[in-house]
mmCIF file of N, CA and C in Angstrom:
data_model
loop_
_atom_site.group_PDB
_atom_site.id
_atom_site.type_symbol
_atom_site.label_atom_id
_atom_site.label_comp_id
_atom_site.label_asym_id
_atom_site.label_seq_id
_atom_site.Cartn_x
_atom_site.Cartn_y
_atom_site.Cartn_z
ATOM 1 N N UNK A 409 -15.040 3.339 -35.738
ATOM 2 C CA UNK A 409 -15.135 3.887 -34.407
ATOM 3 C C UNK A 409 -14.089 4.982 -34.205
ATOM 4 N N UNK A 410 -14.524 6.067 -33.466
ATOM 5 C CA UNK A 410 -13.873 6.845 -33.095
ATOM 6 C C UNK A 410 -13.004 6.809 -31.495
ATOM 7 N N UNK A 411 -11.967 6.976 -31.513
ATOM 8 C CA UNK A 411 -11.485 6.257 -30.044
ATOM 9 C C UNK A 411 -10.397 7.283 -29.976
ATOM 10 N N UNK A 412 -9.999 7.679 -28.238
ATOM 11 C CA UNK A 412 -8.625 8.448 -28.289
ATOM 12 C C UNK A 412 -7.952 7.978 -26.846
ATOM 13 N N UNK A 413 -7.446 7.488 -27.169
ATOM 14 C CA UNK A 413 -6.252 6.227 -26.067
ATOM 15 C C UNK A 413 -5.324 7.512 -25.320
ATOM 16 N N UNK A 414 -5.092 7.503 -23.922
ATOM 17 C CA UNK A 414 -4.466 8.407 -23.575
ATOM 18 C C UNK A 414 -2.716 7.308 -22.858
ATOM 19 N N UNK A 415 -1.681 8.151 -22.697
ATOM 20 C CA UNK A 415 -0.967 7.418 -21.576
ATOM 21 C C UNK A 415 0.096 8.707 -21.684
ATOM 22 N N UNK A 416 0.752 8.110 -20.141
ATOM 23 C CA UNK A 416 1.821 9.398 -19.992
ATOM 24 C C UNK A 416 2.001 10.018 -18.867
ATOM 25 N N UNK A 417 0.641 9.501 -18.437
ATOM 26 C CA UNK A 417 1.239 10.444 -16.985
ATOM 27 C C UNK A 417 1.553 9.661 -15.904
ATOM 28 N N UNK A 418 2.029 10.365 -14.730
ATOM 29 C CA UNK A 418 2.571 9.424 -13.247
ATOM 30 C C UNK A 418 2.964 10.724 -12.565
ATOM 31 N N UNK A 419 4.264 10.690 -11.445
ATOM 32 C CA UNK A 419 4.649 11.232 -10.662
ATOM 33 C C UNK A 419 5.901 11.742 -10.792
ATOM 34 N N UNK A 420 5.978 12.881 -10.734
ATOM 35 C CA UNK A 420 7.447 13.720 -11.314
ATOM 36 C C UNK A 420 7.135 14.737 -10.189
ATOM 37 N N UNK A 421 8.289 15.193 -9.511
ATOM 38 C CA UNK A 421 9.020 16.155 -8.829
ATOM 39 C C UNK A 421 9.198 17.474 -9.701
ATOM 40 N N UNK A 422 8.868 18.600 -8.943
ATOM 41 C CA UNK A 422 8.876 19.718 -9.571
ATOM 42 C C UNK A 422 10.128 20.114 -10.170
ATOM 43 N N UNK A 423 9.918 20.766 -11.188
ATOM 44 C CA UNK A 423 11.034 20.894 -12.115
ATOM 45 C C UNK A 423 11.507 19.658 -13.383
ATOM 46 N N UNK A 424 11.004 18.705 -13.430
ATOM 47 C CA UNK A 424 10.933 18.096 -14.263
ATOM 48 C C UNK A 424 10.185 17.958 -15.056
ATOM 49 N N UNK A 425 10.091 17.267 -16.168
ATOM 50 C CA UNK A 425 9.177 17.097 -18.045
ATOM 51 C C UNK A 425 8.879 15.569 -17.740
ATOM 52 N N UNK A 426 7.639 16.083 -18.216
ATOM 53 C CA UNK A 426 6.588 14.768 -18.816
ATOM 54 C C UNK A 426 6.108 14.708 -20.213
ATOM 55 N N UNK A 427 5.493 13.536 -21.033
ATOM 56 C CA UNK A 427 5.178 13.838 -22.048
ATOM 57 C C UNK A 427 3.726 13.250 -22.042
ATOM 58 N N UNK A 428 3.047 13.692 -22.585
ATOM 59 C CA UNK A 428 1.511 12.842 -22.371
ATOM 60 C C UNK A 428 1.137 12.583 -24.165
ATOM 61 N N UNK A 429 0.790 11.611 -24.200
ATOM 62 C CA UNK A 429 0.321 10.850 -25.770
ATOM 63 C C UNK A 429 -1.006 10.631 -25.406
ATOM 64 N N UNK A 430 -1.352 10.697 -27.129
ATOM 65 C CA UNK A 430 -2.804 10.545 -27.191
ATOM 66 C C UNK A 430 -3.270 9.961 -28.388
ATOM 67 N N UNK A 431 -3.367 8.666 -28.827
ATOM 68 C CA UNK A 431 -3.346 7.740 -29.613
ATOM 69 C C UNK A 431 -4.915 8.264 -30.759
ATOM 70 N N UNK A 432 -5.322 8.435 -31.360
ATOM 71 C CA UNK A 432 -6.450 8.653 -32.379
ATOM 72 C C UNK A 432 -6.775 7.540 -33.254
ATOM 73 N N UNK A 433 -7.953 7.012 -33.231
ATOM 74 C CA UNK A 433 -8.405 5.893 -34.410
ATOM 75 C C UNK A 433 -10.124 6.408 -34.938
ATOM 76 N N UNK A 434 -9.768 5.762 -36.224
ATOM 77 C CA UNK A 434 -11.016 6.173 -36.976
ATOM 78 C C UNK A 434 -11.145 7.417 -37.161
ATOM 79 N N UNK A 435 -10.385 8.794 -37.393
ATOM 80 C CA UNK A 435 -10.163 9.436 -38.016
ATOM 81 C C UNK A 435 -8.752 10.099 -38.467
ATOM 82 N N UNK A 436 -8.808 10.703 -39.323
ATOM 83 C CA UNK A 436 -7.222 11.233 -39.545
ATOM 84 C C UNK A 436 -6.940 12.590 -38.304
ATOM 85 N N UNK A 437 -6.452 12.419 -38.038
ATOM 86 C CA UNK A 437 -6.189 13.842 -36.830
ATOM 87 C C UNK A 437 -5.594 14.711 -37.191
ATOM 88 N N UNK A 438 -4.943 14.654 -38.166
ATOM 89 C CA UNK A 438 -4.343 16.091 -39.185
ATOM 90 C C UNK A 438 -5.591 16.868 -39.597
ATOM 91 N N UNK A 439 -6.715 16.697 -40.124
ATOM 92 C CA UNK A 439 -7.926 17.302 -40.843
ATOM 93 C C UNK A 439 -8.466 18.325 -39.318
ATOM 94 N N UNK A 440 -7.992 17.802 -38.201
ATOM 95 C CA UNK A 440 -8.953 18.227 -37.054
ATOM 96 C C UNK A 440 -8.649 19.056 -35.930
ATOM 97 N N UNK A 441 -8.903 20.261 -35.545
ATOM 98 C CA UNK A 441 -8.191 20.761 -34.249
ATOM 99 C C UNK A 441 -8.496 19.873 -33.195
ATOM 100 N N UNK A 442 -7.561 20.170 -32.572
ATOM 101 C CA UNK A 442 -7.208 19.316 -30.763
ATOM 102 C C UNK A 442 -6.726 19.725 -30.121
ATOM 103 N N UNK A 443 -6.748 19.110 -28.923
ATOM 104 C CA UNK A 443 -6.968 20.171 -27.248
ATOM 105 C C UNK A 443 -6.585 19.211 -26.530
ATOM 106 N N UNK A 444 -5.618 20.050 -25.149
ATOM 107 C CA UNK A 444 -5.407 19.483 -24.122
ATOM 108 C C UNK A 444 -5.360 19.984 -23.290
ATOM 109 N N UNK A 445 -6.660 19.461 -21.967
ATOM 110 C CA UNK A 445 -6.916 20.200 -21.064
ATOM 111 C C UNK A 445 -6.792 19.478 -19.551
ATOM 112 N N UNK A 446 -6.715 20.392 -18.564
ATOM 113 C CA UNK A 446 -6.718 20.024 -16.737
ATOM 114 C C UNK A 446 -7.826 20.226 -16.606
ATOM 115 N N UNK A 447 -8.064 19.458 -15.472
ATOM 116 C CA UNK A 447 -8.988 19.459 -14.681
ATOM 117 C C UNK A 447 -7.998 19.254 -13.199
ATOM 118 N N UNK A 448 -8.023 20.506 -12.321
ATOM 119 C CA UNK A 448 -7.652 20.162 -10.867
ATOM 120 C C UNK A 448 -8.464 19.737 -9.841
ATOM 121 N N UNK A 449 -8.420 18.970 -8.928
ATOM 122 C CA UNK A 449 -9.533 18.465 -7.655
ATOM 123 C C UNK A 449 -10.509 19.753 -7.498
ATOM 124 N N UNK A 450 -11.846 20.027 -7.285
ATOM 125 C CA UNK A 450 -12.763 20.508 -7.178
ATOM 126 C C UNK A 450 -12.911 21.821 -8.321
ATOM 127 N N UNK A 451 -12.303 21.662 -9.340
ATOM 128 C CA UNK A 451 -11.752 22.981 -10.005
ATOM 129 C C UNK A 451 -12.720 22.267 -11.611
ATOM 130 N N UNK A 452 -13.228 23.599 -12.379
ATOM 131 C CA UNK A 452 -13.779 23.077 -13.504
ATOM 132 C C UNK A 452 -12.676 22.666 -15.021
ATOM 133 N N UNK A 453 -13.024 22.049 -15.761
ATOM 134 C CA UNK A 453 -12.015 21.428 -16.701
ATOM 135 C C UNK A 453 -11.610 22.786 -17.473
ATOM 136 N N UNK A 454 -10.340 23.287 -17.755
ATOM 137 C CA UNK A 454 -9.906 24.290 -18.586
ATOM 138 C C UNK A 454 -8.544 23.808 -19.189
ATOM 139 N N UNK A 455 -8.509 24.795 -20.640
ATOM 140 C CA UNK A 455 -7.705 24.636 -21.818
ATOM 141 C C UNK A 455 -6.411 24.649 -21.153
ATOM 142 N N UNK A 456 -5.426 24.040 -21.625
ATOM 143 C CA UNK A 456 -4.207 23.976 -21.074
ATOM 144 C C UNK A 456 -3.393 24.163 -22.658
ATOM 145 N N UNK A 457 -4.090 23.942 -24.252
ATOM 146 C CA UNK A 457 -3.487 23.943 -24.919
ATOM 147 C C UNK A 457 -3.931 23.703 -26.323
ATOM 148 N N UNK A 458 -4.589 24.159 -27.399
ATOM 149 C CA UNK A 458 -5.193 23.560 -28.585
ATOM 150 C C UNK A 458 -4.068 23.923 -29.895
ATOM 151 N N UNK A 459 -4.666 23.096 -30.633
ATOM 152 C CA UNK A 459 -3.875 23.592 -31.512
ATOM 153 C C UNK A 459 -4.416 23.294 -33.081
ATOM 154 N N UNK A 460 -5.042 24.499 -34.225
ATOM 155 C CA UNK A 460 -6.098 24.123 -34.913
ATOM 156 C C UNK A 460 -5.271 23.140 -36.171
ATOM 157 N N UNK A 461 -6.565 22.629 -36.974
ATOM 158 C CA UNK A 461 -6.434 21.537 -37.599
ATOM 159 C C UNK A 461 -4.972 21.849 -38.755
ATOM 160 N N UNK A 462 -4.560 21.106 -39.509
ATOM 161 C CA UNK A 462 -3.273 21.095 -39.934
ATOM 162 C C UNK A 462 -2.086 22.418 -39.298
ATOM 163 N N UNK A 463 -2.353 22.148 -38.046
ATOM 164 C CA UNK A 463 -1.188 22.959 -37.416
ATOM 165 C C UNK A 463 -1.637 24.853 -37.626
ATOM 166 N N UNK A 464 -2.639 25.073 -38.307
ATOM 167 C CA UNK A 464 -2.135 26.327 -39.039
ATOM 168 C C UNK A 464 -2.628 27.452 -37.345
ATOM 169 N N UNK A 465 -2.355 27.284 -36.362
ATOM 170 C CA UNK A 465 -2.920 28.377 -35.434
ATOM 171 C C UNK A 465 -2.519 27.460 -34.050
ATOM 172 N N UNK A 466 -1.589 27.790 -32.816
ATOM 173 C CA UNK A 466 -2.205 26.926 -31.418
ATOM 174 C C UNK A 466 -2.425 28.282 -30.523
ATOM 175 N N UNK A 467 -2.853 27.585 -29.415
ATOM 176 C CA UNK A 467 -2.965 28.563 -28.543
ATOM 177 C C UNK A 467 -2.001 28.103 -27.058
ATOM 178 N N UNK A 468 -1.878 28.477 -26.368
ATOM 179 C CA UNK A 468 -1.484 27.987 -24.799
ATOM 180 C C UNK A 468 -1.733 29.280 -23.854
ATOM 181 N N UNK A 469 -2.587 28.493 -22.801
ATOM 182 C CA UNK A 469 -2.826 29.129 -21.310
ATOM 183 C C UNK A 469 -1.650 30.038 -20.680
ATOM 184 N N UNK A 470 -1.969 31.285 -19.855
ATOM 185 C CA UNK A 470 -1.092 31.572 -19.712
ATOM 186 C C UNK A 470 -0.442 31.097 -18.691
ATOM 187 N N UNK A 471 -0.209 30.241 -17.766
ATOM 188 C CA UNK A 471 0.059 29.545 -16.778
ATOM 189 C C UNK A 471 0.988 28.840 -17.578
ATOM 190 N N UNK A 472 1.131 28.283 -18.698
ATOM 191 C CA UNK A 472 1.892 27.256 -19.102
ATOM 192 C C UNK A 472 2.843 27.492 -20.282
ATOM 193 N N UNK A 473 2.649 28.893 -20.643
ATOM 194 C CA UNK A 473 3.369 29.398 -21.941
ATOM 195 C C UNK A 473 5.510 28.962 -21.817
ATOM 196 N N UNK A 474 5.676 28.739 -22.490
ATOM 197 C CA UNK A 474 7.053 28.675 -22.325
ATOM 198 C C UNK A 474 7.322 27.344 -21.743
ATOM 199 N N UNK A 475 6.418 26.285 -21.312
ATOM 200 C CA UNK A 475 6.788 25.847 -20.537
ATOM 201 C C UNK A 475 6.104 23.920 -20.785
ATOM 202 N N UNK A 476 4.958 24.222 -22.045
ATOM 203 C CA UNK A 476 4.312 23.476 -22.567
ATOM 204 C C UNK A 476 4.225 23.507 -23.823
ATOM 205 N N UNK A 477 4.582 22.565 -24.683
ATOM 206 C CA UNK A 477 4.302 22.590 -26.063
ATOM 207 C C UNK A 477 3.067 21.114 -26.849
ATOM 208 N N UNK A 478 2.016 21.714 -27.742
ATOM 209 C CA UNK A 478 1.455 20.488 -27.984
ATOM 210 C C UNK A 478 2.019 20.111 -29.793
ATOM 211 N N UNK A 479 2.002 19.015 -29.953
ATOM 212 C CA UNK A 479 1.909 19.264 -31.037
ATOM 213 C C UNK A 479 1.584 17.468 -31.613
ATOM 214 N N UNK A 480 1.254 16.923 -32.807
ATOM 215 C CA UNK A 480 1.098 15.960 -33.649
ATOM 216 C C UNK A 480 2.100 15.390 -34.631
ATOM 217 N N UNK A 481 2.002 13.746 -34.298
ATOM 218 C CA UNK A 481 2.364 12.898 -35.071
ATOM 219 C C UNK A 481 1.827 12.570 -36.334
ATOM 220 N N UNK A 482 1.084 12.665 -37.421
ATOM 221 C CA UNK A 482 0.609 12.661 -38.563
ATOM 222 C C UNK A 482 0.905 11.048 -38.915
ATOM 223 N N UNK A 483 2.037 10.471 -39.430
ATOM 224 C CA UNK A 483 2.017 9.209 -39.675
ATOM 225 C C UNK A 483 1.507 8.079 -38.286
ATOM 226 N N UNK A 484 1.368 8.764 -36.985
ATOM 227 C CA UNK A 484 0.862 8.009 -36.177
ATOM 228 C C UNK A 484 -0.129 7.927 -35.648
ATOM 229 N N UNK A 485 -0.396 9.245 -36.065
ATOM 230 C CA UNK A 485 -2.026 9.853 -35.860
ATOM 231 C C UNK A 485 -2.466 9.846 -34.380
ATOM 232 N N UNK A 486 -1.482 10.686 -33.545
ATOM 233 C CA UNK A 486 -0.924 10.738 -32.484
ATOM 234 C C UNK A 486 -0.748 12.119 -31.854
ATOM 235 N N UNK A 487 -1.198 12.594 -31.158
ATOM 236 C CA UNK A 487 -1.111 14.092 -30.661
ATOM 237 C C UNK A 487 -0.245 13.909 -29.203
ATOM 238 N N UNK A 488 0.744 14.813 -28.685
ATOM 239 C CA UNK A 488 1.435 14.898 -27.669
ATOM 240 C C UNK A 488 1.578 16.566 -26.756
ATOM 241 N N UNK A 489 1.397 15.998 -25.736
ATOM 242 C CA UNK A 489 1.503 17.339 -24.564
ATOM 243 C C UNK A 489 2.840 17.397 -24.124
ATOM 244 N N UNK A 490 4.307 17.647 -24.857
ATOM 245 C CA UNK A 490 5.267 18.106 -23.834
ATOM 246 C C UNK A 490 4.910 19.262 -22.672
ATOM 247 N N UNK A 491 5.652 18.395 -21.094
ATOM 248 C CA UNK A 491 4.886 19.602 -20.094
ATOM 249 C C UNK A 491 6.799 19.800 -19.316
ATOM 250 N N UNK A 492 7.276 20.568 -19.526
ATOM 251 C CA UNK A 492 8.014 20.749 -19.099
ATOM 252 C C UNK A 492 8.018 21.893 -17.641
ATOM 253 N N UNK A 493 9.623 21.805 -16.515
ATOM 254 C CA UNK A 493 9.441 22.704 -15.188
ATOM 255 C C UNK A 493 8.116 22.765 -14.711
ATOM 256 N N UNK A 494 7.814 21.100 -14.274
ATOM 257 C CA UNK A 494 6.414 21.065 -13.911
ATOM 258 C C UNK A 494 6.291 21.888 -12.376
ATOM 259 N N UNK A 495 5.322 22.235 -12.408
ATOM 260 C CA UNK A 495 4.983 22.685 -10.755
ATOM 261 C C UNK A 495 3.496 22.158 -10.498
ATOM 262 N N UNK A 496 4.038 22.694 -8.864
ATOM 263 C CA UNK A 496 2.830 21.633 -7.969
ATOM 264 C C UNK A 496 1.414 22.112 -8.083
ATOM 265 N N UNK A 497 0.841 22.917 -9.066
ATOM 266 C CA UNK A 497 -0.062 23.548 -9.593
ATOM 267 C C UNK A 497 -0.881 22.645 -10.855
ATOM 268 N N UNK A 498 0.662 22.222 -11.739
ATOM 269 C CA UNK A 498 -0.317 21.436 -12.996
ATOM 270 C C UNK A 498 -0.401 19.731 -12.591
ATOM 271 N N UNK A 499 -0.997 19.704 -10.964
ATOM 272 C CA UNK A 499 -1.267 18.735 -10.814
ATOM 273 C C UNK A 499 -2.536 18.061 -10.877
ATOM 274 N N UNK A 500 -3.567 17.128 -11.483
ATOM 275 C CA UNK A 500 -4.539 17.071 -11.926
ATOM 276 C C UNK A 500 -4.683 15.968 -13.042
ATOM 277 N N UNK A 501 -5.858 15.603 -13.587
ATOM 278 C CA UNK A 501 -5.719 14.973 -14.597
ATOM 279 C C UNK A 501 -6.230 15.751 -15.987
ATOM 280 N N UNK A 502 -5.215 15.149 -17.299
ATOM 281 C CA UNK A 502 -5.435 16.078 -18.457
ATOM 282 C C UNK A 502 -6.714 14.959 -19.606
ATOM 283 N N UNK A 503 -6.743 15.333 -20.360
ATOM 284 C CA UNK A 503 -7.386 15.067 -21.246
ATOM 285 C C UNK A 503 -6.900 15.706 -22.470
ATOM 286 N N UNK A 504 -6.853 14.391 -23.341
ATOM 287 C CA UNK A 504 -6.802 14.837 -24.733
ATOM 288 C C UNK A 504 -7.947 14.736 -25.527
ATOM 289 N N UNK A 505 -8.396 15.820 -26.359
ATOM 290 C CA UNK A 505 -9.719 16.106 -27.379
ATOM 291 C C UNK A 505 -9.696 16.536 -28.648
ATOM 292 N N UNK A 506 -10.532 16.321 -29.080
ATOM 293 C CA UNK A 506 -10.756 16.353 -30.234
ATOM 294 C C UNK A 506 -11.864 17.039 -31.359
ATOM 295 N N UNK A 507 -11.747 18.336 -31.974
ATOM 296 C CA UNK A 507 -12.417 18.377 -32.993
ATOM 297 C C UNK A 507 -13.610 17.706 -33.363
ATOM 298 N N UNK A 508 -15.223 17.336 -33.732
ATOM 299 C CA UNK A 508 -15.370 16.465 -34.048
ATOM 300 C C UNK A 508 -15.792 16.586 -35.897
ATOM 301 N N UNK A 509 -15.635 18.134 -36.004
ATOM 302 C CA UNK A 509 -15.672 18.599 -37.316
ATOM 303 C C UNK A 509 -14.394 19.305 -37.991
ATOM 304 N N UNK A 510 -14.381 18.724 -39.250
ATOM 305 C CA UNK A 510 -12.905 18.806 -39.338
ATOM 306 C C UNK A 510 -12.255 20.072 -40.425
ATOM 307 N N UNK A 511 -11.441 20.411 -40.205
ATOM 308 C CA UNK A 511 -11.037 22.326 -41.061
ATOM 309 C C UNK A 511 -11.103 23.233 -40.050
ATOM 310 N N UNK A 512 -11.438 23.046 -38.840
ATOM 311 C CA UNK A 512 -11.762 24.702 -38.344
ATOM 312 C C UNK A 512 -10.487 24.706 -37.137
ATOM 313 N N UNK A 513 -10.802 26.280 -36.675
ATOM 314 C CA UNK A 513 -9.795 26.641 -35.830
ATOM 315 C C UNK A 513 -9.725 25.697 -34.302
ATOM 316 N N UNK A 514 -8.869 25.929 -33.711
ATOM 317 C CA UNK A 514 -9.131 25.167 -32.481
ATOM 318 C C UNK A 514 -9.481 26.429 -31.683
ATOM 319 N N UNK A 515 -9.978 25.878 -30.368
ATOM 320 C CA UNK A 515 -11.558 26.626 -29.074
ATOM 321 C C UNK A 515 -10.692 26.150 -27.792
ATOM 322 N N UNK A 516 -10.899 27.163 -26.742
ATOM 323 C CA UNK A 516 -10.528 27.141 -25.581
ATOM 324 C C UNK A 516 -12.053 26.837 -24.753
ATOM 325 N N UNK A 517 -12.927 26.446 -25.584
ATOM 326 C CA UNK A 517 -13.492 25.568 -24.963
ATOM 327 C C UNK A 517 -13.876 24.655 -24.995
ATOM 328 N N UNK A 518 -14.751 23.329 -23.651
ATOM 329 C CA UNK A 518 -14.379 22.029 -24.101
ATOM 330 C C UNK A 518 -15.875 21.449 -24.941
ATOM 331 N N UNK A 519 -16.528 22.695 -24.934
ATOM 332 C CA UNK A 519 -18.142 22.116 -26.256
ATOM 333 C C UNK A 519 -17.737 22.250 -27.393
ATOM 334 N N UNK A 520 -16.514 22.870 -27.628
ATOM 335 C CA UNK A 520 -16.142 22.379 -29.199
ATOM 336 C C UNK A 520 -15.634 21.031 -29.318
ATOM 337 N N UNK A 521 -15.244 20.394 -28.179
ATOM 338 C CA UNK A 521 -14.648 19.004 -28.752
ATOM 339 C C UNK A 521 -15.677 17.908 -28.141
ATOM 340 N N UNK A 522 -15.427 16.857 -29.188
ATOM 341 C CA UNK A 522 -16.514 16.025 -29.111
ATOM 342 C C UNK A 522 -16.134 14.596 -29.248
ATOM 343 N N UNK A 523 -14.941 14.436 -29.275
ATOM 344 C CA UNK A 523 -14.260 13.331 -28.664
ATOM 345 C C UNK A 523 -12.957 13.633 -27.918
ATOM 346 N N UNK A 524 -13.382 12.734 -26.659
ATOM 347 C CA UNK A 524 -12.365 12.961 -25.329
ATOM 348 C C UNK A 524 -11.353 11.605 -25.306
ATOM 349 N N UNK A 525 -10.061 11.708 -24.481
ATOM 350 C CA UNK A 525 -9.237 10.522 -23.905
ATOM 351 C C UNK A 525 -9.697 10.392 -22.636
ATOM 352 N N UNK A 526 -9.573 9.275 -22.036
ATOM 353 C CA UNK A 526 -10.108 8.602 -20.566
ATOM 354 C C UNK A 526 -9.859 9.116 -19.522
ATOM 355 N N UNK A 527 -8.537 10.088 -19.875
ATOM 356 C CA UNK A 527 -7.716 11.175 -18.847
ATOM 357 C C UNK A 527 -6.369 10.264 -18.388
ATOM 358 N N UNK A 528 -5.495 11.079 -18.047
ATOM 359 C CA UNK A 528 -3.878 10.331 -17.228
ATOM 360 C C UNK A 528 -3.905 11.545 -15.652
ATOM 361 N N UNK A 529 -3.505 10.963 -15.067
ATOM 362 C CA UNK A 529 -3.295 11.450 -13.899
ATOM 363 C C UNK A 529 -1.904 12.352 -13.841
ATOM 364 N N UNK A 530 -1.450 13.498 -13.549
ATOM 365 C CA UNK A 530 -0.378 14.219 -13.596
ATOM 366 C C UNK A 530 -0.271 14.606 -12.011
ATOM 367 N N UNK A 531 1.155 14.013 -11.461
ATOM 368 C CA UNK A 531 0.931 14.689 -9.835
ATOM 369 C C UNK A 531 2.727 15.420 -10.139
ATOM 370 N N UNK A 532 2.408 16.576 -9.497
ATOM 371 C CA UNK A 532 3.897 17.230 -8.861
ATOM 372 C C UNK A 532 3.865 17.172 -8.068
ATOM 373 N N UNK A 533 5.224 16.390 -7.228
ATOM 374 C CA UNK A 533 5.005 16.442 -6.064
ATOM 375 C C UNK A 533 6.957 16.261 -5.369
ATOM 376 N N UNK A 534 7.015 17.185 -4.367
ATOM 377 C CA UNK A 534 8.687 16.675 -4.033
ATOM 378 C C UNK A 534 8.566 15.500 -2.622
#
């Protein structure tokens, strides 16, 4: 089975870092690009962050450059969203995704990925 366990998010005050995890089973997640994306209240789901399969290429939104880093655990088979100087903007819930074919670049969009996490809730709020 293919499965992607999310946790990480809650309630942080602007200007502070969160980290969001994203657990992977039943495949290796090194072989695969992956993505982490928002979705804000009435707003459609967009890239917040991919990054292609063995690291070799990421991308980040420009809203979040400098300010977000994604990157993978390999022995844990574990992908992570550092979100640092949050503001009351990247409030929403994210999703972590997944590749479902494995070697290619990672996509800023979400029909390239074909396995999703359940989502975590992210609020900024003072």
């Amino acid at each position: 089975q293919v499965q992607l366990v999310e946790s990480g998010g809650g309630v942080v005050q602007p200007g502070r870092s969160l980290t969001l995890s994203c657990v992977a089973s039943g495949f290796t997640l090194d072989y695969h690009a992956i993505g982490w994306f928002h979705q804000a209240p009435g707003k459609e789901r967009e890239v917040v962050s991919c990054m292609s399969s063995s690291d070799s290429s990421t991308y980040y939104g420009d809203s979040v450059k400098g300010r977000f880093t994604i990157s993978r655990d390999n022995a844990k088979n574990t992908m992570y969203l550092q979100m640092n100087s949050l503001r009351p903007e990247d409030t929403g819930v994210y999703y972590c995704a997944v590749d479902g074919l494995p070697g290619r670049l990672c996509a800023t969009s979400a029909d390239r990925y074909s396995y999703w996490g359940q989502g975590t809730q992210v609020t900024v709020s003072s």
